[in-house]
Coordinates of C-alpha atoms and ligand atoms in Angstrom, one line a residue:
M1 CA -25.7 46.0 16.7
T2 CA -28.5 48.4 16.4
T3 CA -27.0 51.7 15.3
T4 CA -25.6 52.6 11.9
D5 CA -22.2 54.2 12.9
Q6 CA -20.4 51.2 14.3
T7 CA -18.0 48.5 13.3
Y8 CA -19.7 45.2 12.6
R9 CA -18.4 41.7 13.0
L10 CA -18.6 38.4 11.2
F11 CA -21.2 35.9 12.2
I12 CA -19.6 32.4 12.3
D13 CA -20.9 29.4 14.2
G14 CA -23.3 31.4 16.2
E15 CA -20.6 33.8 17.4
W16 CA -19.7 37.4 16.5
I17 CA -16.1 37.2 15.3
E18 CA -13.6 40.0 14.9
P19 CA -12.5 40.1 11.2
A20 CA -8.9 39.1 10.6
A21 CA -8.4 41.5 7.8
G22 CA -9.8 44.7 9.4
A23 CA -12.9 46.6 8.4
Y24 CA -14.0 48.9 5.5
P25 CA -16.4 51.8 5.3
I26 CA -19.9 51.6 4.1
V27 CA -21.0 54.8 2.4
N28 CA -24.5 56.2 2.1
P29 CA -24.9 56.8 -1.7
A30 CA -26.9 59.9 -1.2
T31 CA -24.9 61.7 1.4
E32 CA -21.5 60.1 0.7
Q33 CA -21.1 59.8 4.5
V34 CA -19.7 56.7 6.2
I35 CA -22.6 55.0 8.0
G36 CA -20.7 52.0 9.5
R37 CA -17.8 49.7 9.0
A38 CA -18.1 46.2 7.7
P39 CA -15.8 43.3 8.6
E40 CA -13.2 42.2 6.1
A41 CA -13.1 38.4 6.4
S42 CA -9.9 36.5 5.7
P43 CA -10.1 33.4 3.4
D44 CA -9.4 31.3 6.6
Q45 CA -12.5 32.9 8.3
V46 CA -14.6 32.1 5.2
R47 CA -13.5 28.5 5.5
D48 CA -14.3 28.5 9.2
A49 CA -17.8 29.6 8.3
V50 CA -18.1 26.7 5.8
T51 CA -16.8 24.3 8.5
S52 CA -19.5 25.6 10.9
A53 CA -22.2 25.1 8.3
R54 CA -20.9 21.6 7.5
A55 CA -21.0 20.7 11.2
A56 CA -24.6 22.0 11.6
F57 CA -25.9 20.2 8.5
K58 CA -26.4 16.8 10.1
S59 CA -28.8 17.9 12.7
W60 CA -30.6 20.7 10.8
S61 CA -31.2 18.5 7.8
R62 CA -32.9 15.9 10.1
T63 CA -35.2 18.4 11.9
K64 CA -38.9 18.0 11.1
P65 CA -40.1 20.4 8.4
A66 CA -42.6 21.8 10.9
E67 CA -39.7 22.8 13.2
R68 CA -37.9 24.6 10.4
A69 CA -41.1 26.3 9.4
E70 CA -41.6 27.5 13.0
V71 CA -38.2 29.1 13.2
M72 CA -38.7 30.7 9.8
N73 CA -42.1 32.1 10.9
R74 CA -40.4 33.5 14.0
I75 CA -37.8 35.1 11.8
G76 CA -40.7 36.7 9.9
E77 CA -42.3 38.0 13.1
L78 CA -39.0 39.5 14.4
L79 CA -38.3 41.1 11.1
D80 CA -41.7 42.7 11.4
K81 CA -40.9 43.8 15.0
Y82 CA -37.6 45.3 14.0
N83 CA -38.9 46.8 10.7
D84 CA -38.5 50.4 12.0
E85 CA -34.9 49.8 12.7
L86 CA -34.1 47.8 9.6
V87 CA -35.7 50.2 7.1
P88 CA -33.5 53.2 7.9
L89 CA -30.4 51.0 7.9
V90 CA -31.0 49.4 4.6
Q91 CA -32.2 52.7 3.2
A92 CA -28.9 54.4 4.3
E93 CA -26.6 51.7 2.8
T94 CA -28.5 51.3 -0.5
G95 CA -29.6 54.9 -1.1
A96 CA -33.1 53.5 -2.0
T97 CA -35.9 56.0 -1.9
Q98 CA -38.1 55.9 1.2
R99 CA -40.9 54.5 -0.9
V100 CA -38.7 51.6 -2.2
A101 CA -37.0 51.0 1.2
S102 CA -40.3 50.9 3.2
T103 CA -42.4 48.9 0.8
M104 CA -39.8 46.6 -0.8
Q105 CA -36.5 46.3 1.0
V106 CA -37.9 44.8 4.2
P107 CA -41.5 43.7 3.7
V108 CA -40.6 41.5 0.7
C109 CA -37.9 39.9 2.8
I110 CA -40.5 39.1 5.5
E111 CA -42.9 37.8 3.0
R112 CA -40.2 35.4 1.6
F113 CA -39.6 33.8 5.1
R114 CA -43.4 33.3 5.5
R115 CA -43.8 31.9 2.0
Y116 CA -41.1 29.3 2.6
A117 CA -42.3 28.5 6.0
R118 CA -45.6 27.5 4.3
H119 CA -43.8 25.5 1.6
A120 CA -41.5 23.7 4.1
V121 CA -44.4 21.7 5.5
E122 CA -45.8 20.5 2.2
N123 CA -44.8 17.1 0.9
H124 CA -42.3 17.5 -2.0
D125 CA -41.6 13.9 -2.6
I126 CA -43.0 12.3 -5.8
P127 CA -44.6 8.8 -5.5
L128 CA -44.1 6.8 -8.7
P129 CA -46.4 3.9 -9.9
P130 CA -44.9 0.5 -9.1
Q131 CA -43.2 -1.1 -12.1
V132 CA -43.2 -4.8 -13.1
A133 CA -39.5 -6.0 -13.2
Q134 CA -38.4 -9.2 -14.8
A135 CA -36.1 -11.5 -12.8
T136 CA -32.4 -10.9 -13.8
P137 CA -29.1 -12.2 -12.4
L138 CA -29.2 -9.0 -10.3
A139 CA -32.4 -9.6 -8.4
P140 CA -35.6 -11.6 -8.5
G141 CA -38.5 -10.2 -10.5
G142 CA -41.5 -8.5 -8.9
L143 CA -43.4 -5.3 -8.5
I144 CA -41.0 -2.5 -7.6
G145 CA -42.3 0.6 -5.9
A146 CA -40.5 3.9 -6.1
L147 CA -40.3 7.3 -4.6
A148 CA -38.4 10.4 -5.9
A149 CA -37.5 12.0 -2.6
R150 CA -36.2 15.5 -2.2
Q151 CA -33.1 15.8 -0.1
P152 CA -31.2 18.9 0.9
V153 CA -28.1 19.6 -1.2
G154 CA -25.9 20.3 1.9
V155 CA -23.9 23.5 2.5
V156 CA -25.0 26.3 0.3
A157 CA -23.0 29.4 -0.5
C158 CA -25.4 32.3 -1.0
I159 CA -23.7 35.2 -2.8
T160 CA -25.9 38.3 -3.4
P161 CA -25.8 41.6 -5.3
Y162 CA -26.2 45.1 -3.9
N163 CA -29.6 46.2 -5.2
F164 CA -31.9 44.5 -2.6
P165 CA -29.6 43.2 0.1
L166 CA -32.2 41.7 2.4
V167 CA -34.6 40.6 -0.3
N168 CA -32.0 38.8 -2.4
M169 CA -30.6 37.1 0.7
A170 CA -34.1 36.0 1.8
G171 CA -34.8 34.7 -1.7
K172 CA -31.9 32.3 -1.2
I173 CA -31.7 31.4 2.5
A174 CA -35.5 31.0 3.1
P175 CA -35.9 28.1 0.6
A176 CA -32.4 26.7 1.3
L177 CA -33.2 26.5 5.1
A178 CA -36.7 25.3 4.5
M179 CA -35.3 22.3 2.6
G180 CA -32.8 21.5 5.4
N181 CA -29.6 23.0 4.0
T182 CA -27.2 25.1 6.0
V183 CA -25.8 28.3 4.5
V184 CA -22.9 30.7 4.3
V185 CA -24.1 34.1 3.1
K186 CA -21.7 36.5 1.4
P187 CA -23.6 39.8 0.8
A188 CA -22.5 42.5 -1.7
P189 CA -19.6 44.6 -0.5
Q190 CA -21.5 47.9 -0.8
D191 CA -24.3 47.2 1.6
P192 CA -23.9 44.2 3.9
L193 CA -24.9 45.9 7.2
A194 CA -28.6 44.9 7.3
V195 CA -27.7 41.3 6.4
L196 CA -25.3 41.3 9.4
R197 CA -28.1 42.7 11.6
F198 CA -30.4 40.0 10.1
A199 CA -28.0 37.2 11.4
E200 CA -28.6 38.5 14.9
I201 CA -32.4 38.4 14.3
A202 CA -32.2 34.9 13.0
A203 CA -30.3 33.8 16.1
E204 CA -32.9 35.5 18.3
A205 CA -35.6 33.5 16.4
G206 CA -33.9 30.3 17.5
L207 CA -32.0 29.3 14.4
P208 CA -29.4 26.8 15.7
R209 CA -25.7 27.8 15.6
G210 CA -23.9 27.1 12.4
V211 CA -27.0 26.9 10.3
L212 CA -26.5 30.5 9.1
N213 CA -23.2 32.2 8.8
V214 CA -22.4 35.6 7.3
V215 CA -19.0 36.6 5.9
T216 CA -18.3 40.0 4.2
G217 CA -15.5 41.7 2.4
S218 CA -14.7 44.7 0.2
G219 CA -13.2 42.8 -2.7
A220 CA -13.7 39.5 -4.6
D221 CA -11.4 37.5 -2.2
S222 CA -14.0 36.4 0.3
G223 CA -16.5 35.4 -2.4
Q224 CA -13.8 33.6 -4.3
A225 CA -12.7 31.8 -1.2
L226 CA -16.3 30.7 -0.5
V227 CA -16.8 29.3 -3.9
E228 CA -13.5 27.3 -3.6
A229 CA -14.3 26.0 -0.1
D230 CA -15.9 22.7 0.8
I231 CA -19.5 23.7 -0.1
D232 CA -22.0 21.7 -2.1
M233 CA -23.9 24.4 -4.0
V234 CA -23.5 28.0 -5.0
S235 CA -26.6 30.1 -5.2
F236 CA -25.5 33.3 -6.9
T237 CA -27.3 36.5 -8.0
G238 CA -25.2 39.1 -9.7
S239 CA -23.6 40.0 -13.0
T240 CA -23.1 37.6 -15.9
P241 CA -19.2 38.0 -15.9
V242 CA -19.0 37.1 -12.2
G243 CA -21.5 34.3 -12.6
T244 CA -19.4 32.9 -15.4
K245 CA -16.3 32.9 -13.2
I246 CA -18.2 31.3 -10.4
A247 CA -19.5 28.6 -12.7
E248 CA -16.0 27.8 -13.9
T249 CA -14.6 27.5 -10.4
A250 CA -17.7 25.6 -9.0
G251 CA -17.6 23.2 -12.0
R252 CA -14.2 21.9 -11.0
G253 CA -15.7 20.6 -7.7
M254 CA -19.1 19.6 -9.3
K255 CA -20.9 22.0 -7.0
R256 CA -24.5 22.6 -7.8
L257 CA -25.4 25.9 -9.3
L258 CA -28.2 28.3 -9.2
L259 CA -27.3 31.4 -11.1
E260 CA -29.5 34.5 -11.4
L261 CA -27.6 36.8 -13.7
G262 CA -27.9 40.0 -15.8
G263 CA -30.7 41.1 -18.0
K264 CA -31.5 43.5 -20.8
G265 CA -35.3 43.3 -20.7
A266 CA -37.3 44.1 -23.9
A267 CA -40.7 45.7 -23.8
V268 CA -42.4 45.0 -27.2
V269 CA -45.0 47.7 -27.8
F270 CA -47.3 46.8 -30.7
E271 CA -49.4 49.3 -32.7
D272 CA -52.6 48.3 -30.8
A273 CA -51.1 48.6 -27.3
D274 CA -52.4 50.8 -24.6
V275 CA -49.5 53.3 -24.9
G276 CA -50.1 54.8 -21.5
A277 CA -49.7 51.4 -19.8
A278 CA -46.6 50.6 -21.9
V279 CA -45.1 54.0 -20.8
T280 CA -45.8 53.3 -17.2
G281 CA -44.3 49.8 -17.5
V282 CA -41.1 51.0 -19.3
G283 CA -40.9 54.1 -17.1
S284 CA -40.5 51.8 -14.1
T285 CA -36.9 51.5 -15.2
W286 CA -36.4 55.0 -13.8
A287 CA -39.1 55.0 -11.1
F288 CA -38.1 51.8 -9.4
H289 CA -34.7 51.9 -7.6
S290 CA -33.1 54.0 -10.3
G291 CA -33.0 51.1 -12.8
Q292 CA -30.9 48.9 -10.5
I293 CA -33.2 46.0 -11.2
C294 CA -32.3 43.0 -13.3
T295 CA -35.9 42.6 -14.6
A296 CA -36.3 46.2 -15.8
P297 CA -37.8 46.8 -19.3
T298 CA -34.8 48.8 -20.4
R299 CA -35.2 48.2 -24.2
A300 CA -38.4 49.6 -25.6
L301 CA -39.1 47.9 -29.0
V302 CA -41.8 50.1 -30.5
H303 CA -43.9 49.6 -33.6
R304 CA -43.1 52.4 -36.1
S305 CA -46.7 53.6 -36.2
V306 CA -46.8 54.4 -32.4
H307 CA -43.1 55.4 -32.0
D308 CA -43.6 59.2 -31.9
E309 CA -46.5 59.0 -29.5
F310 CA -44.7 56.5 -27.3
V311 CA -41.4 58.5 -27.1
S312 CA -43.1 61.8 -26.5
K313 CA -45.2 60.3 -23.6
L314 CA -42.2 58.5 -22.2
A315 CA -40.1 61.6 -22.3
G316 CA -42.9 63.5 -20.5
F317 CA -43.0 60.8 -17.8
A318 CA -39.2 61.1 -17.3
K319 CA -39.4 64.8 -16.9
V320 CA -41.8 64.7 -14.0
L321 CA -39.9 62.3 -11.9
K322 CA -38.3 64.0 -9.0
V323 CA -34.6 63.1 -8.6
G324 CA -32.8 63.8 -5.4
D325 CA -32.8 63.1 -1.6
P326 CA -34.2 59.6 -1.2
L327 CA -35.6 60.5 2.2
A328 CA -37.9 63.2 0.7
A329 CA -41.4 61.7 0.4
D330 CA -41.9 63.0 -3.2
T331 CA -38.5 61.7 -4.5
V332 CA -38.9 59.0 -7.2
V333 CA -35.3 58.6 -8.5
G334 CA -32.5 58.2 -5.9
P335 CA -28.8 57.8 -6.4
L336 CA -27.0 54.8 -7.8
I337 CA -25.1 52.7 -5.3
S338 CA -21.6 54.1 -5.9
D339 CA -19.4 56.4 -7.9
T340 CA -18.1 53.3 -9.7
Q341 CA -21.6 52.3 -10.8
R342 CA -22.4 55.8 -11.9
G343 CA -19.1 55.8 -13.9
R344 CA -20.1 52.5 -15.6
V345 CA -23.5 54.0 -16.6
E346 CA -21.9 57.3 -17.9
S347 CA -19.2 55.4 -19.8
L348 CA -21.8 53.3 -21.6
L349 CA -23.9 56.4 -22.3
G350 CA -20.8 57.9 -23.9
V351 CA -20.4 54.9 -26.2
G352 CA -24.1 55.3 -27.1
R353 CA -23.6 58.9 -28.1
E354 CA -20.6 58.0 -30.2
Q355 CA -22.5 55.3 -32.0
G356 CA -25.3 57.7 -32.9
A357 CA -28.0 57.3 -30.2
E358 CA -30.1 60.4 -29.7
V359 CA -30.5 61.6 -26.1
V360 CA -34.1 62.7 -25.8
V361 CA -34.1 63.3 -22.0
G362 CA -31.3 63.2 -19.4
G363 CA -27.9 61.8 -20.2
D364 CA -26.4 64.0 -17.4
R365 CA -26.3 64.5 -13.7
P366 CA -28.8 66.6 -11.8
D367 CA -27.5 69.7 -10.0
I368 CA -27.0 68.1 -6.6
S369 CA -23.7 68.5 -4.9
T370 CA -23.4 65.1 -3.1
G371 CA -24.6 61.7 -4.1
Y372 CA -24.2 59.4 -7.1
Y373 CA -27.1 60.6 -9.2
V374 CA -27.8 60.2 -12.9
N375 CA -30.9 61.8 -14.4
P376 CA -33.5 59.5 -16.0
T377 CA -32.3 59.1 -19.5
L378 CA -34.0 58.2 -22.7
L379 CA -32.1 57.2 -25.8
D380 CA -33.8 57.0 -29.2
G381 CA -32.7 56.0 -32.6
V382 CA -31.0 52.9 -31.2
R383 CA -30.1 49.9 -33.4
G384 CA -30.0 46.4 -32.2
D385 CA -26.2 46.1 -32.8
M386 CA -25.3 49.2 -30.7
K387 CA -23.6 48.6 -27.4
V388 CA -26.4 50.4 -25.5
A389 CA -28.8 47.9 -26.9
Q390 CA -26.7 44.9 -26.0
E391 CA -25.1 45.7 -22.6
E392 CA -26.7 46.2 -19.2
F393 CA -26.7 49.7 -17.8
F394 CA -28.1 48.8 -14.3
G395 CA -29.1 52.4 -14.0
P396 CA -31.9 54.8 -15.1
V397 CA -31.5 54.5 -18.8
V398 CA -34.1 53.3 -21.4
V399 CA -33.2 52.8 -25.1
V400 CA -35.8 52.9 -27.9
L401 CA -35.7 50.7 -31.0
T402 CA -38.3 50.6 -33.8
F403 CA -39.8 47.7 -35.7
D404 CA -42.2 47.2 -38.6
D405 CA -43.6 43.7 -38.0
E406 CA -43.9 40.9 -35.4
D407 CA -41.0 38.8 -36.7
E408 CA -38.6 41.7 -36.5
A409 CA -39.8 42.6 -33.0
V410 CA -39.2 39.0 -31.8
D411 CA -35.7 38.9 -33.5
L412 CA -34.8 42.3 -31.9
A413 CA -36.0 41.1 -28.5
N414 CA -34.1 37.9 -28.8
G415 CA -31.0 39.6 -30.2
T416 CA -28.9 40.0 -27.0
P417 CA -26.9 37.5 -25.0
F418 CA -29.5 37.9 -22.1
G419 CA -32.9 36.3 -21.6
L420 CA -34.2 37.2 -18.2
Y421 CA -37.5 39.2 -18.4
D422 CA -39.4 40.5 -21.4
Y423 CA -42.7 42.3 -21.7
V424 CA -45.3 42.4 -24.5
Y425 CA -47.9 45.3 -24.8
T426 CA -50.8 44.6 -27.1
A427 CA -54.6 44.6 -27.1
D428 CA -54.6 41.3 -28.8
A429 CA -54.4 38.5 -26.2
G430 CA -53.7 35.9 -28.8
R431 CA -50.8 37.8 -30.2
G432 CA -49.5 38.5 -26.7
Y433 CA -49.4 34.8 -25.9
R434 CA -48.0 33.9 -29.4
V435 CA -45.1 36.4 -29.1
A436 CA -44.4 35.4 -25.5
R437 CA -43.8 31.8 -26.6
Q438 CA -41.3 33.0 -29.2
L439 CA -39.2 35.0 -26.7
R440 CA -36.1 33.4 -25.5
S441 CA -36.6 34.7 -22.0
G442 CA -37.2 33.1 -18.7
N443 CA -40.1 35.4 -17.8
V444 CA -42.6 37.3 -19.9
G445 CA -45.2 39.9 -18.7
I446 CA -48.1 40.5 -21.0
N447 CA -49.4 44.0 -20.5
T448 CA -48.0 44.1 -17.0
A449 CA -44.8 44.7 -15.1
Q450 CA -46.3 42.9 -12.1
R451 CA -44.9 39.5 -10.9
N452 CA -46.5 36.3 -9.6
H453 CA -44.2 35.2 -6.9
E454 CA -45.2 31.5 -7.1
A455 CA -44.1 31.4 -10.7
P456 CA -40.6 30.1 -11.5
F457 CA -38.0 32.8 -11.9
G458 CA -34.8 32.6 -13.8
G459 CA -33.0 33.3 -17.1
F460 CA -32.4 31.8 -20.5
K461 CA -29.0 32.1 -22.2
M462 CA -26.5 34.3 -20.3
S463 CA -29.1 35.3 -17.8
G464 CA -28.5 32.3 -15.7
V465 CA -29.0 28.6 -14.8
G466 CA -31.9 27.1 -12.8
R467 CA -35.0 28.6 -11.3
D468 CA -36.1 30.0 -8.0
G469 CA -39.5 31.5 -7.0
G470 CA -42.3 29.8 -5.2
V471 CA -42.0 26.1 -4.8
F472 CA -39.5 26.0 -7.7
G473 CA -37.1 27.9 -5.4
L474 CA -37.5 25.2 -2.7
H475 CA -36.8 22.5 -5.3
A476 CA -33.7 24.3 -6.5
Y477 CA -32.1 23.6 -3.1
S478 CA -32.7 19.9 -3.3
E479 CA -31.3 16.8 -4.8
L480 CA -33.7 14.1 -6.1
Q481 CA -33.0 10.7 -4.5
S482 CA -34.7 7.6 -5.9
I483 CA -35.8 5.1 -3.3
V484 CA -37.1 1.7 -4.6
W485 CA -38.5 -1.4 -2.8
P486 CA -40.2 -4.7 -3.7
S487 CA -44.0 -4.4 -3.2
Ligands
NDP501 P1 -21.7 41.6 -9.1 O1 -21.7 40.4 -10.0 O2 -20.6 42.6 -9.3 O3 -21.5 41.1 -7.5 C1 -22.4 40.2 -7.0 C2 -21.8 39.5 -5.8 O4 -20.7 38.7 -6.3 C3 -21.2 40.4 -4.8 O5 -21.5 39.8 -3.5 C4 -19.7 40.3 -5.1 O6 -19.0 40.6 -4.0 C5 -19.6 38.8 -5.5 N1 -18.4 38.5 -6.3 C6 -17.6 39.2 -7.1 N2 -16.6 38.5 -7.7 C7 -16.7 37.2 -7.1 C8 -16.0 36.0 -7.3 N3 -15.0 35.9 -8.2 N4 -16.4 34.9 -6.6 C9 -17.5 35.0 -5.8 N5 -18.2 36.1 -5.6 C10 -17.8 37.2 -6.2 O7 -23.1 42.2 -9.1 P2 -23.7 43.6 -8.5 O8 -23.7 43.5 -7.0 O9 -23.0 44.8 -9.2 O10 -25.2 43.5 -9.0 C11 -25.6 43.9 -10.2 C12 -25.8 42.7 -11.2 O11 -26.6 41.7 -10.6 C13 -26.4 43.1 -12.5 O12 -25.8 42.4 -13.5 C14 -27.9 42.5 -12.3 O13 -28.5 42.2 -13.5 C15 -27.6 41.3 -11.5 N6 -28.8 40.9 -10.8 C16 -29.5 39.8 -11.2 C17 -30.7 39.5 -10.6 C18 -31.4 38.2 -11.1 O14 -32.3 37.8 -10.3 N7 -31.2 37.7 -12.2 C19 -31.3 40.3 -9.5 C20 -30.5 41.4 -9.1 C21 -29.3 41.7 -9.8 P3 -17.4 41.0 -4.0 O15 -17.2 42.0 -5.2 O16 -17.1 41.6 -2.7 O17 -16.7 39.7 -4.2

């Protein structure tokens, strides 16, 4: 399982299983060449994976946290050891630039296993003060002690999107395993190969059979079968429409949900902002994985007095970004994941033009014969009610809206169905904090696009339900159990 031109198999109950429904091609988004064939799981095989995770739960949930931490640290070590093999594989299937593939796609995955190995051995139970209870017909009175204990939820379905296949997977399975759950992973159809390779690494690290299973498929059938199967929780990262569908299905079985969904991040740029810093922050929408990031500041809300300066600097930034071969060291903007995704971006751009948005930069494809490229695009003159201000591109497109006062800025920022990640740029720390507290968004960066990975991460409104990140991620994969006793 180490080359990129082979047919892969499913990983169920510690075995490599031939897929019942054949295999489908995985295409490099830059070269449009097939780089491997991924297994097409049948619904029965998905259920087999769940059965295997269910069988493994009893013993894995009873292992000592230190044992789980040891396996997870070993996974981290082996990921490090196989880094030079994993980076080209994940680069080829995602089309990520070499810079993103080598600094983000694998190292962040490693870091997540190490982080949750550390958290696994902390005590997450909450002791409560004893309470005086009066005698009742139920029981004699007394001093009753209590503990809120964290228990694993059970079998967790981990369904992930295409942008960061290993990182998204690690963000789910590392905390889930650390808490004593067992998992069935269903990676995105476009780029599941590194996740399949990962399963082999996890087994080599000593993860017992059945604790981790991986099923893949080219369409929604395998994911749908997984959500309907005998699982206890769905941890899903992906689009809001798919998340809504999953929540409806999971709700019927009272399955626990962690949903990390779409975003339409606002960057509010006040008149006193460091415009250069704001340009770099907003420009990350183009410079970081071609805008295929849920947290990207894709809506620049700019005070009228700095609008012209901001747009001119941002346009200048877009023009110097090299678009093209992701393997070239100086490339900043690589391809989108697929022709379908490029079609979505272009179709929304078309609606933007029809509704009167002005294309300042880009809006077209670069002159490159293969690969799913879109040039970094800047749309100005956008109003809050336009489709391009409301819907996610998930591509290298920034829209600019103008405001006159703080209230209007906050209303514009809050005026979409999403609430995942917003940004405030101002020299006034008091205003930055005040505005942040008015934003209906799960995360706010003040004068930075940097993250703190111990902070809770998740969305308000249609951007999701629940939180992961740091210890909050660990808690997301637990049920609170109250244990009481007479003192
Ligand atoms: P999709 O929602 O299209 O797919 C995500 C996953 O869901 C895939 O594995 C897909 O596989 C699966 N899926 C699709 N239909 C079903 C179903 N009915 N039941 C179960 N699973 C299903 O997202 P993309 O991969 O296109 O990723 C882009 C989206 O992800 C954007 O909206 C982005 O904002 C969001 N995202 C959110 C993040 C966050 O943390 N909030 C982080 C990264 C991305 P298949 O189609 O084979 O079933």
